[in-house]
CSV table of C-alpha atoms and ligand atoms in Angstrom, one decimal:
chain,number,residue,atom,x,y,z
J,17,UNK,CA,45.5,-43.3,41.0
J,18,UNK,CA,42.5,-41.9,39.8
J,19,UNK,CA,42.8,-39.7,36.9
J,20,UNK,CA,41.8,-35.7,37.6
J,21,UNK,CA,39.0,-35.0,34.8
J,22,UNK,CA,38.1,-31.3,33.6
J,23,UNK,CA,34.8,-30.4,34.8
J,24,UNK,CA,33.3,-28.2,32.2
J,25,UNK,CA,29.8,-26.6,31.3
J,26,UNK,CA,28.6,-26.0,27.5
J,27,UNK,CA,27.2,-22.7,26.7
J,28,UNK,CA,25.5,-22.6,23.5
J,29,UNK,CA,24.0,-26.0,22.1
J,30,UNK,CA,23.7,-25.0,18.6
J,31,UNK,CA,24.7,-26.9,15.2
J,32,UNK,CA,28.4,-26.6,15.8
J,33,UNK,CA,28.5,-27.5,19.8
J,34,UNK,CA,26.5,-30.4,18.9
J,35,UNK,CA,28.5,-31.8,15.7
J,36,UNK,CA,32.1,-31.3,17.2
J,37,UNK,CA,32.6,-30.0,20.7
J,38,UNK,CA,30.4,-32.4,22.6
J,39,UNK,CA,31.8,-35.4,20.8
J,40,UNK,CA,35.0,-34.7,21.0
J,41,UNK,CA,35.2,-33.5,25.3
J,42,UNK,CA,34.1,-36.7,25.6
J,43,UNK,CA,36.5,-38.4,23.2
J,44,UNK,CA,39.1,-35.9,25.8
J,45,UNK,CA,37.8,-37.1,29.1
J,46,UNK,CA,36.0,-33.9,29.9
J,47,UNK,CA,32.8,-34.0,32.1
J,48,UNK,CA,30.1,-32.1,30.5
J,49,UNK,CA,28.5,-31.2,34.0
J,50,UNK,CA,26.0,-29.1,33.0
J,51,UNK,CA,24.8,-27.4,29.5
J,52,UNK,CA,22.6,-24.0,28.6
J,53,UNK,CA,21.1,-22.0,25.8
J,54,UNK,CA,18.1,-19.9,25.8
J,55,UNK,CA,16.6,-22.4,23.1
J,56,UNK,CA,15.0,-24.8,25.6
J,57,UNK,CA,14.7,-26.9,22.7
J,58,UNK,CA,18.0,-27.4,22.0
J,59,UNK,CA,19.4,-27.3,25.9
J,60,UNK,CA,17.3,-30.1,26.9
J,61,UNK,CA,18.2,-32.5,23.5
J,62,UNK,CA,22.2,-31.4,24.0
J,63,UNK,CA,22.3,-32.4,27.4
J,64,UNK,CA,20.8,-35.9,26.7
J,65,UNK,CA,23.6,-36.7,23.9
J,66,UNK,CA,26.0,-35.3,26.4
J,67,UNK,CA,25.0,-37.1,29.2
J,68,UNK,CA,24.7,-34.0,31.0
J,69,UNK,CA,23.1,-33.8,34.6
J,70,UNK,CA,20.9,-30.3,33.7
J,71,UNK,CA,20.0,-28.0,31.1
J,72,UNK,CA,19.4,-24.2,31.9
J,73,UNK,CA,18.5,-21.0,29.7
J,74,UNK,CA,20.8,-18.7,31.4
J,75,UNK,CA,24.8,-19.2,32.2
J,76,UNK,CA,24.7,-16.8,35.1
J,77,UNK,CA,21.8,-19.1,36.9
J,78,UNK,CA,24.0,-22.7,35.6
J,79,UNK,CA,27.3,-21.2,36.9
J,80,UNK,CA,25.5,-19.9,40.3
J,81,UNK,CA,24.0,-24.0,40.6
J,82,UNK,CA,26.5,-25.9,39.3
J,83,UNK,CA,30.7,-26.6,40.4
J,84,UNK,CA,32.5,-26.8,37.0
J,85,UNK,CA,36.0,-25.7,36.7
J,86,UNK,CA,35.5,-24.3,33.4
J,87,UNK,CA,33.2,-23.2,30.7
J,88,UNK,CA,33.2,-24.3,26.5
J,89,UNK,CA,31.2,-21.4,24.5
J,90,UNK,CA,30.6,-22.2,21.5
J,91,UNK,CA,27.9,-19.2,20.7
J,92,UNK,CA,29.0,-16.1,19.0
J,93,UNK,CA,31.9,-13.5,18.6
J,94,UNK,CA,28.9,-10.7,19.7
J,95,UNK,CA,28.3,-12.2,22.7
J,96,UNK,CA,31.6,-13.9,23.9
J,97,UNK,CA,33.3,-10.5,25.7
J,98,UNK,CA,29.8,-10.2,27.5
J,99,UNK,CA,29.7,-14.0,28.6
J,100,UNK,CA,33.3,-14.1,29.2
J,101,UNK,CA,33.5,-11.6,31.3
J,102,UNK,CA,30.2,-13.1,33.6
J,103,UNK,CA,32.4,-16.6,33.8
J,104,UNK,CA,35.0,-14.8,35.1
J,105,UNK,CA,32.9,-13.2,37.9
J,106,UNK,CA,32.1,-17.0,38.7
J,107,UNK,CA,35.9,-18.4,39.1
J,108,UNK,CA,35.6,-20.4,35.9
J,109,UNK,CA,38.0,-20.9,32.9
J,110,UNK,CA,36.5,-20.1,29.5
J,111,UNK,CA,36.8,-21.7,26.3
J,112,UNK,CA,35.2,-19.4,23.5
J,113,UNK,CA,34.9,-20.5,19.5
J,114,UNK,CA,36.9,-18.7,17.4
J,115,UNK,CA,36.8,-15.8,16.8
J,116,UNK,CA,36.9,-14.7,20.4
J,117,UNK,CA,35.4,-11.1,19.7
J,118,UNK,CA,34.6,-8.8,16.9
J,119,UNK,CA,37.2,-5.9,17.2
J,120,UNK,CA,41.1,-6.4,19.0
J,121,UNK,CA,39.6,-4.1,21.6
J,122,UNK,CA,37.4,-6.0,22.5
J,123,UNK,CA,39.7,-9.3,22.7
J,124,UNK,CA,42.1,-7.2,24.9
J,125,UNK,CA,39.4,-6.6,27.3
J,126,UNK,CA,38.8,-10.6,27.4
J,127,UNK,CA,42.5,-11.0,28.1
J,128,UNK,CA,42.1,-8.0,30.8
J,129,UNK,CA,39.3,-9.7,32.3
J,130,UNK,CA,41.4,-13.2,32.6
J,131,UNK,CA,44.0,-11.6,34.2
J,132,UNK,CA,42.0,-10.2,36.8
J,133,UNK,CA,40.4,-13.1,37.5
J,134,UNK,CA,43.2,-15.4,37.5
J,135,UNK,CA,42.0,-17.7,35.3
J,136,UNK,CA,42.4,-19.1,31.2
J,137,UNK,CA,40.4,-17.9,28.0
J,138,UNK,CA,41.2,-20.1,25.2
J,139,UNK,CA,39.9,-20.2,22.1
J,140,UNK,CA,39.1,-23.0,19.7
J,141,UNK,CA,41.7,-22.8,16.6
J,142,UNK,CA,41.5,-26.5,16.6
J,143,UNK,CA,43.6,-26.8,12.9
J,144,UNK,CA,46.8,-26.6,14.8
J,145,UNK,CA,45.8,-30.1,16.8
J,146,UNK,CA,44.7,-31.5,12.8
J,147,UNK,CA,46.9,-34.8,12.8
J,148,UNK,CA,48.3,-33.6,9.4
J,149,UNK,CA,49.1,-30.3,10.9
J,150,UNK,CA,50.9,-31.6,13.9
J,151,UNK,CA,53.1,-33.5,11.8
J,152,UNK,CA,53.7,-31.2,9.7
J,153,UNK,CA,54.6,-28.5,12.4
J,154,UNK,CA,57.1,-31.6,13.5
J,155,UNK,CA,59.0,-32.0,10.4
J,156,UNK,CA,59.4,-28.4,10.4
J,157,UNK,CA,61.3,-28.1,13.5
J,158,UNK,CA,63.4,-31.0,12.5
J,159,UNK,CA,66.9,-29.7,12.4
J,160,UNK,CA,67.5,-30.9,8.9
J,161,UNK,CA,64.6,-29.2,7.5
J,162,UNK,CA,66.5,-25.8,8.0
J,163,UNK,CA,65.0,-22.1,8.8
J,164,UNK,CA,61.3,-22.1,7.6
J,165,UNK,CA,61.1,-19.7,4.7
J,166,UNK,CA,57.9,-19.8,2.6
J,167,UNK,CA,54.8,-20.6,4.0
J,168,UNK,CA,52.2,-20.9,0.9
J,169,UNK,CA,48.6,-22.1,1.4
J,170,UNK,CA,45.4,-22.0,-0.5
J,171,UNK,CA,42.2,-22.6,1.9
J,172,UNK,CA,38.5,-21.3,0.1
J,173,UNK,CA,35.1,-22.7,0.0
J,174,UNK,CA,31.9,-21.8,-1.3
J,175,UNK,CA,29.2,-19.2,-1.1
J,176,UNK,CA,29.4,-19.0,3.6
J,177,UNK,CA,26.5,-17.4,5.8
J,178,UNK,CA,28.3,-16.8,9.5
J,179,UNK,CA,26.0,-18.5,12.0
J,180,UNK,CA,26.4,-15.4,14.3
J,181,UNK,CA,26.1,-12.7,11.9
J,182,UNK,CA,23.6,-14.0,9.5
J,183,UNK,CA,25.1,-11.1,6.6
J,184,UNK,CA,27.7,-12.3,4.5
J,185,UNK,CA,30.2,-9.4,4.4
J,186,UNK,CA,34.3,-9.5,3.5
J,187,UNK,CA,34.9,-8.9,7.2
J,188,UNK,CA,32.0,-11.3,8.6
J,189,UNK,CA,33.3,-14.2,6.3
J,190,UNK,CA,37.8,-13.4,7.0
J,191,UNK,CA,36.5,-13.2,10.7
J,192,UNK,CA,34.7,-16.9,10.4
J,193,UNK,CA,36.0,-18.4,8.3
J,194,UNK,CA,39.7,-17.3,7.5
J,195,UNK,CA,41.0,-16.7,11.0
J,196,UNK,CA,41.6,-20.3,11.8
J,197,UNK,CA,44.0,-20.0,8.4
J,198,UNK,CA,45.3,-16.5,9.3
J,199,UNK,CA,46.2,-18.4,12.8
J,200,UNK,CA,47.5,-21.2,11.1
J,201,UNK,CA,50.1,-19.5,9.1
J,202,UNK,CA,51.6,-17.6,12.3
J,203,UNK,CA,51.4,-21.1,13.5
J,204,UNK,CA,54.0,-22.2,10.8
J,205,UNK,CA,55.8,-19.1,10.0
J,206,UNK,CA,55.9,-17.5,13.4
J,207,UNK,CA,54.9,-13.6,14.1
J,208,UNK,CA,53.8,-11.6,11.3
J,209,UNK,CA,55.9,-7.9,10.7
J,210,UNK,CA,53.3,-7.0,8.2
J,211,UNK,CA,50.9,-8.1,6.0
J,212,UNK,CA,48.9,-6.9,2.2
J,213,UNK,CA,45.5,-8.1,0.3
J,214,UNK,CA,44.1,-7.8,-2.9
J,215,UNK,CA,41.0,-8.2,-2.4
J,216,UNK,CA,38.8,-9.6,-5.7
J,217,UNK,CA,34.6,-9.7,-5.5
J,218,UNK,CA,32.3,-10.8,-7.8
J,219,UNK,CA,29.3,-10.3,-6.5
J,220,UNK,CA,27.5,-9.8,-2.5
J,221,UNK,CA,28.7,-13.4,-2.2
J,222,UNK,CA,31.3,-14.1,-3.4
J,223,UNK,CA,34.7,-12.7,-3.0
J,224,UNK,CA,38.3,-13.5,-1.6
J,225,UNK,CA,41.5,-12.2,-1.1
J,226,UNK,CA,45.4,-12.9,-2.1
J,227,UNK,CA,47.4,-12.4,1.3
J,228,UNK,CA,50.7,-11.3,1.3
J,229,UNK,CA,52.7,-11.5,4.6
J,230,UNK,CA,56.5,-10.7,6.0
J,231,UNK,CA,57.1,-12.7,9.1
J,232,UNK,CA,59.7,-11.3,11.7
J,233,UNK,CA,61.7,-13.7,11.4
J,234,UNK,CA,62.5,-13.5,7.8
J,235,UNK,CA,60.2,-16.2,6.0
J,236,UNK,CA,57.7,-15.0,3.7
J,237,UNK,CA,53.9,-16.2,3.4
J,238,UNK,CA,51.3,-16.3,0.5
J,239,UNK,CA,47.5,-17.2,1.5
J,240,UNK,CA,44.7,-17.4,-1.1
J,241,UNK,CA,41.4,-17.4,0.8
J,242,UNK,CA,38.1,-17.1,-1.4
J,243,UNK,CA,34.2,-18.2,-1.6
J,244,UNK,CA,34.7,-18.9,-4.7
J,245,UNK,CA,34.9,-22.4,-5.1
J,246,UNK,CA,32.7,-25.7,-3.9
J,247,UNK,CA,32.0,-26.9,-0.2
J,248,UNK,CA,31.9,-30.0,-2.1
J,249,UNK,CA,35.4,-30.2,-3.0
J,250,UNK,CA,38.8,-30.8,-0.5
J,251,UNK,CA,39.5,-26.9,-0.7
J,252,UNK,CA,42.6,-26.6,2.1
J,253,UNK,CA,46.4,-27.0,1.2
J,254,UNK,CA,49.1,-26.0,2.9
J,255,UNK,CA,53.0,-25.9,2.0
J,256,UNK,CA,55.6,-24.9,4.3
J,257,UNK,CA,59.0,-24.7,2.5
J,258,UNK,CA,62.7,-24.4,4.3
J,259,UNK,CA,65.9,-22.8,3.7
J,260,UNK,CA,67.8,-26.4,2.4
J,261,UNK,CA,65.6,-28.2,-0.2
J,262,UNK,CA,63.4,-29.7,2.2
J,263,UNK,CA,59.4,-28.9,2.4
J,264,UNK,CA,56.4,-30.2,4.0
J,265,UNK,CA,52.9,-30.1,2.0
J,266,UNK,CA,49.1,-30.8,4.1
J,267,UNK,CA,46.5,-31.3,1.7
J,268,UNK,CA,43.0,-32.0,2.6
J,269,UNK,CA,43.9,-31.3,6.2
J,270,UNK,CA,45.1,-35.2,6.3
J,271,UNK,CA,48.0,-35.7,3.3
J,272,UNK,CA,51.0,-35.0,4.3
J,273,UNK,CA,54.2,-34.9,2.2
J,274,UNK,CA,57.4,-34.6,3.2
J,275,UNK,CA,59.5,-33.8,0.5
J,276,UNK,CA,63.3,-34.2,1.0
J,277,UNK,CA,66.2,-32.9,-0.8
J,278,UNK,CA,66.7,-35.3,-3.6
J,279,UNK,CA,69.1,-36.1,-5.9
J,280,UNK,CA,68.3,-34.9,-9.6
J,281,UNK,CA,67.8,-37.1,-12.5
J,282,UNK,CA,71.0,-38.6,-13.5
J,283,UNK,CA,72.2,-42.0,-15.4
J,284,UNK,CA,71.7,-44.7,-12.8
J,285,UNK,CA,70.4,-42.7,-10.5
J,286,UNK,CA,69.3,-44.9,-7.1
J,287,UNK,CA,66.0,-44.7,-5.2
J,288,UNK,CA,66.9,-43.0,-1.7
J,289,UNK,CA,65.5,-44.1,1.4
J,290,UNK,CA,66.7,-41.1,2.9
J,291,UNK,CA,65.9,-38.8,1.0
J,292,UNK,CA,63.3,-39.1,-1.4
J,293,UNK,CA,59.5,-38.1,-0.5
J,294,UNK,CA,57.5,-39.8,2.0
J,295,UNK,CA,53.8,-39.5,1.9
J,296,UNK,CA,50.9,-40.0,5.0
J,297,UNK,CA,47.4,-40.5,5.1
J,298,UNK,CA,45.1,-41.8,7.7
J,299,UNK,CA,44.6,-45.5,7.4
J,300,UNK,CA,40.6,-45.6,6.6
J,301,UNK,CA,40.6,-49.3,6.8
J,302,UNK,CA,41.1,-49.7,10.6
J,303,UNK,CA,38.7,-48.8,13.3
J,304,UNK,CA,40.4,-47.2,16.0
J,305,UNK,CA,39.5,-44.1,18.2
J,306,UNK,CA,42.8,-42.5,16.9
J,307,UNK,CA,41.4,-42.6,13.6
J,308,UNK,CA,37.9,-40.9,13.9
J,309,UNK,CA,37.8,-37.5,11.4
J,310,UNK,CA,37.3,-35.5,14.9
J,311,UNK,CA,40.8,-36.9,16.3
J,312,UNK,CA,42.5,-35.8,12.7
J,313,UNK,CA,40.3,-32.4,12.2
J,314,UNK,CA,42.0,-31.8,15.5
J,315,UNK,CA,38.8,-30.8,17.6
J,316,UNK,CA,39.9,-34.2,20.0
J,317,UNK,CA,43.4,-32.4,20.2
J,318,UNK,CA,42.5,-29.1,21.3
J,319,UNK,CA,40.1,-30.6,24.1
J,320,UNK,CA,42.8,-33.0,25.3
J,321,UNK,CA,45.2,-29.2,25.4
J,322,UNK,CA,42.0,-27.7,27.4
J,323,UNK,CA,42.0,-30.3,30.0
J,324,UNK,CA,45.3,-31.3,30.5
J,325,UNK,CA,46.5,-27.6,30.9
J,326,UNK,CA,43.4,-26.5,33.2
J,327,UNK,CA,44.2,-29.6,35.2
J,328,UNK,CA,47.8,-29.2,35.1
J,329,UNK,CA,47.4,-25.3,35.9
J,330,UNK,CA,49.9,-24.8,32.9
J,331,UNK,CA,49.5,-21.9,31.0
J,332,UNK,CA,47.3,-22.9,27.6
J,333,UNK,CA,48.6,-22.6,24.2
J,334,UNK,CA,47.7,-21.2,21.9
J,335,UNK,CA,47.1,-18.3,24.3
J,336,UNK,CA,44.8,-15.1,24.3
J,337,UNK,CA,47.2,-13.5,22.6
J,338,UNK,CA,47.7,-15.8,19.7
J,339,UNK,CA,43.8,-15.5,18.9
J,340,UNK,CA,44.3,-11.2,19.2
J,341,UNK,CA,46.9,-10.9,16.7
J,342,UNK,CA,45.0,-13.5,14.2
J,343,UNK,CA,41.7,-10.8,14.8
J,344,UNK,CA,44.4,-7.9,14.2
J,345,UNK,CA,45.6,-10.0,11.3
J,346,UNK,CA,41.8,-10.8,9.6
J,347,UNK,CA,40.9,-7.0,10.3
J,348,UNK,CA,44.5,-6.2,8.5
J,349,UNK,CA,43.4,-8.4,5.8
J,350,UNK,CA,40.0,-6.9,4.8
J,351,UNK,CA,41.0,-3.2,5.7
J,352,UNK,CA,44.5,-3.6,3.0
J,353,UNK,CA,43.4,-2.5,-0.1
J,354,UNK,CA,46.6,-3.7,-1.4
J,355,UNK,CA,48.4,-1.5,1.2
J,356,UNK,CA,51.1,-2.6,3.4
J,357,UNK,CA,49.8,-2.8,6.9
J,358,UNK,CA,52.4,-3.2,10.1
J,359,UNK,CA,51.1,-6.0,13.3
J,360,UNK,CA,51.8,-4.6,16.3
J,361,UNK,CA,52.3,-6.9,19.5
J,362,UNK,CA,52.9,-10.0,17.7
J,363,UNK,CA,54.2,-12.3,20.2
J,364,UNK,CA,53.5,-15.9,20.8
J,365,UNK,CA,53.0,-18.9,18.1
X,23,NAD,N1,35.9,-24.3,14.9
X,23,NAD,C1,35.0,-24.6,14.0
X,23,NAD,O1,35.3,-25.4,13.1
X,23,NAD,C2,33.7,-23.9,14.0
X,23,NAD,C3,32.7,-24.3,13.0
X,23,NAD,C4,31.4,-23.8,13.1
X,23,NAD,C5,31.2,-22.8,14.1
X,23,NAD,N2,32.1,-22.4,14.9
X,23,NAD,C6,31.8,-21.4,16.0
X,23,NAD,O2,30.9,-21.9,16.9
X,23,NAD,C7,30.1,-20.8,17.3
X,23,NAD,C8,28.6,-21.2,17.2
X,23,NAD,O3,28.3,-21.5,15.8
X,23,NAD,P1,27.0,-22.4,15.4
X,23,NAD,O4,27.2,-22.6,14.0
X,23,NAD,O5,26.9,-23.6,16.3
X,23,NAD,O6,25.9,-21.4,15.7
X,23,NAD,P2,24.3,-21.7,16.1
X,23,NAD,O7,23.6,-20.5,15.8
X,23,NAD,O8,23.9,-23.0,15.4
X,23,NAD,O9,24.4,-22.0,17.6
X,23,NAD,C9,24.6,-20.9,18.6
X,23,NAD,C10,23.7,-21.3,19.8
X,23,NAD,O10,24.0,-20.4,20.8
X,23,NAD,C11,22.8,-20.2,21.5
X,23,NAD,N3,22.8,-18.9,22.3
X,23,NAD,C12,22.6,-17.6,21.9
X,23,NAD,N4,22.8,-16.8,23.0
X,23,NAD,C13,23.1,-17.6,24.0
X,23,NAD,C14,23.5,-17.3,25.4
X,23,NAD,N5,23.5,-16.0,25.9
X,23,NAD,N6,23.8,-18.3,26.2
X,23,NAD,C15,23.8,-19.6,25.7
X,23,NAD,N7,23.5,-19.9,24.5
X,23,NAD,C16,23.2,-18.9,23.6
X,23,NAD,C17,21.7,-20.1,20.4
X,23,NAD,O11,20.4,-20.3,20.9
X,23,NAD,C18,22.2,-21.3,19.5
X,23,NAD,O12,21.6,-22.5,19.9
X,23,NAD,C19,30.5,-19.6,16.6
X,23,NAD,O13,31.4,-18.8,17.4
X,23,NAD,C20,31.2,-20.1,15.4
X,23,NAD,O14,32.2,-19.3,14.9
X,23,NAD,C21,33.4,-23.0,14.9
């Protein structure tokens, strides 16, 4: 039987569409029918490497030409609402970059628009398809790891300039940057009750925060984000610690550790095969297609999740509403001042 592939356009053929989300549809199957941006430049050079059958300056004018069953914006937060809301006048699924919008209002109106149409608006918080984070989320809902209760993570880099907004601002850089991390620890701790932020600033460009959140159901989460640091440097850590001894740390996106609950140091104390630590890393010495730093970033993952849900007609996760409570969450964030600031609506994982 011949397998059912996703039909998809690209909209926006910039530095990021280019280094990750064309490489890895096709690593997921998808057929890039079709690609635009008002840069003819870039259009016509993106739909060579994507073996693309055309190249257009306007998405209305592709989406009027062209049958695709969805489209993968990779753009800007400005525009997305605005574009989103034209796909969804053509019958098309859309994919939009994280962050999906600038303000929650606006996001709502995305998930408004969806509805109406009928159709899917994903967005691209690709960490939680990271092969390191996968794993970990696994040992986590392990029944001997327990109830997760501390989520602790570190993720910074150094001095950042959003592509879309072009000014480096606390909100610009938690809405680019940190909202894949503020989505990634509702990922592992669930829905957030509230959350609080010290914010500390050196100068115009460089800053972070120390993050502070209650999760409903009862764990607590520490986040350090921060431009402070190198873009030379492995800057992301991750530890998610449960109720019985057990915990699971991701450093570097790929090292996972799964620490057990171990016997202290005693007099003739044995090595346990059950329960001592066990470490994973990606094998670097084998060539396989499974191996590739796209696969284990998890930019392959969440195009395989795109297709196979659009195909399937299965609702996509993470949903609409995942990406609107980690925008309420990043706004939360810069607005704190150290104050305690309730989520509302916090639903899915
Ligand atoms: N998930 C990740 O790891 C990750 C990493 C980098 C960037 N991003 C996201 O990807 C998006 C793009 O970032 P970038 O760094 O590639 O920016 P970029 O400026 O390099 O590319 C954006 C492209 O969109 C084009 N464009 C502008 N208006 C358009 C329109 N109306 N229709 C079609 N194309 C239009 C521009 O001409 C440009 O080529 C942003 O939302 C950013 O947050 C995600």
């Amino acid at each position: 039987m011949q397998q059912v592939r996703l039909r998809a356009a690209l909209v926006g053929c910039g530095a990021f569409a280019n280094a990750a989300l064309v490489p890895a549809m096709r690593a997921a199957g998808i057929e890039i029918v079709a690609v635009c941006d008002p840069n003819a430049e870039r259009a016509q050079a993106t739909m060579k490497s994507a073996s693309a059958g055309a190249a257009y300056g306007d998405m209305s004018a592709m989406l009027a030409a062209e049958a695709v069953d969805a489209v993968v914006m990779a753009v800007g937060p400005t525009i997305y609402p605005k574009l989103a809301e034209l796909a969804f006048g053509h019958g098309v699924h859309v994919f939009v970059e994280k962050p999906p919008a600038i303000t929650v209002a606006e996001a709502e109106a995305m998930k408004r628009a969806a509805a109406r149409a009928g159709k899917q608006l994903v967005v691209g918080f690709m960490k939680r398809f990271a092969t390191g984070y996968r794993m970990a989320k696994e040992i986590t809902e392990a029944s001997d790891f327990g109830a997760v209760r501390m989520v602790s993570a570190r993720i910074t880099t150094g001095v950042w300039t959003p592509a879309w907004s072009k000014t480096l601002t606390p909100l610009s850089f938690v809405l680019d940057h940190s909202v894949h991390f503020l989505d990634l620890m509702r990922f592992f701790g669930g829905p957030v009750e509230w959350v609080s932020a010290v914010k500390t600033q050196a100068s115009s460009e460089r800053f972070g925060f120390a993050v502070l959140l209650a999760y409903q159901g009862g764990a607590a989460g520490l986040l350090e984000i921060s431009n402070y640091e190198s873009r030379g440097v492995p800057n992301e850590r991750v530890q998610i610690t449960g109720s019985d001894g057990a915990s699971v740390t991701v450093e570097n996106v790929s090292r996972v550790t799964y620490t057990r609950d171990a016997e202290p140091m005693v007099p003739g104390r044995a090595f346990s095969p059950q329960r001592e630590r066990l470490v994973w890393e990606p094998n670097m010495t084998n060539i396989s297609a499974e191996n590739a730093s796209l696969v284990h970033m998890g930019y392959v993952g969440e195009m395989r999740n795109l297709a196979g849900a659009i195909v399937s007609g299965l609702p996509v996760t993470p949903s609409i509403n995942d990406a609107i409570a980690a925008l309420a969450l990043a706004h939360a964030v810069v607005e704190s001042d150290g104050r305690q600031i309730n989520l509302q609506n916090e639903g899915e994982v």
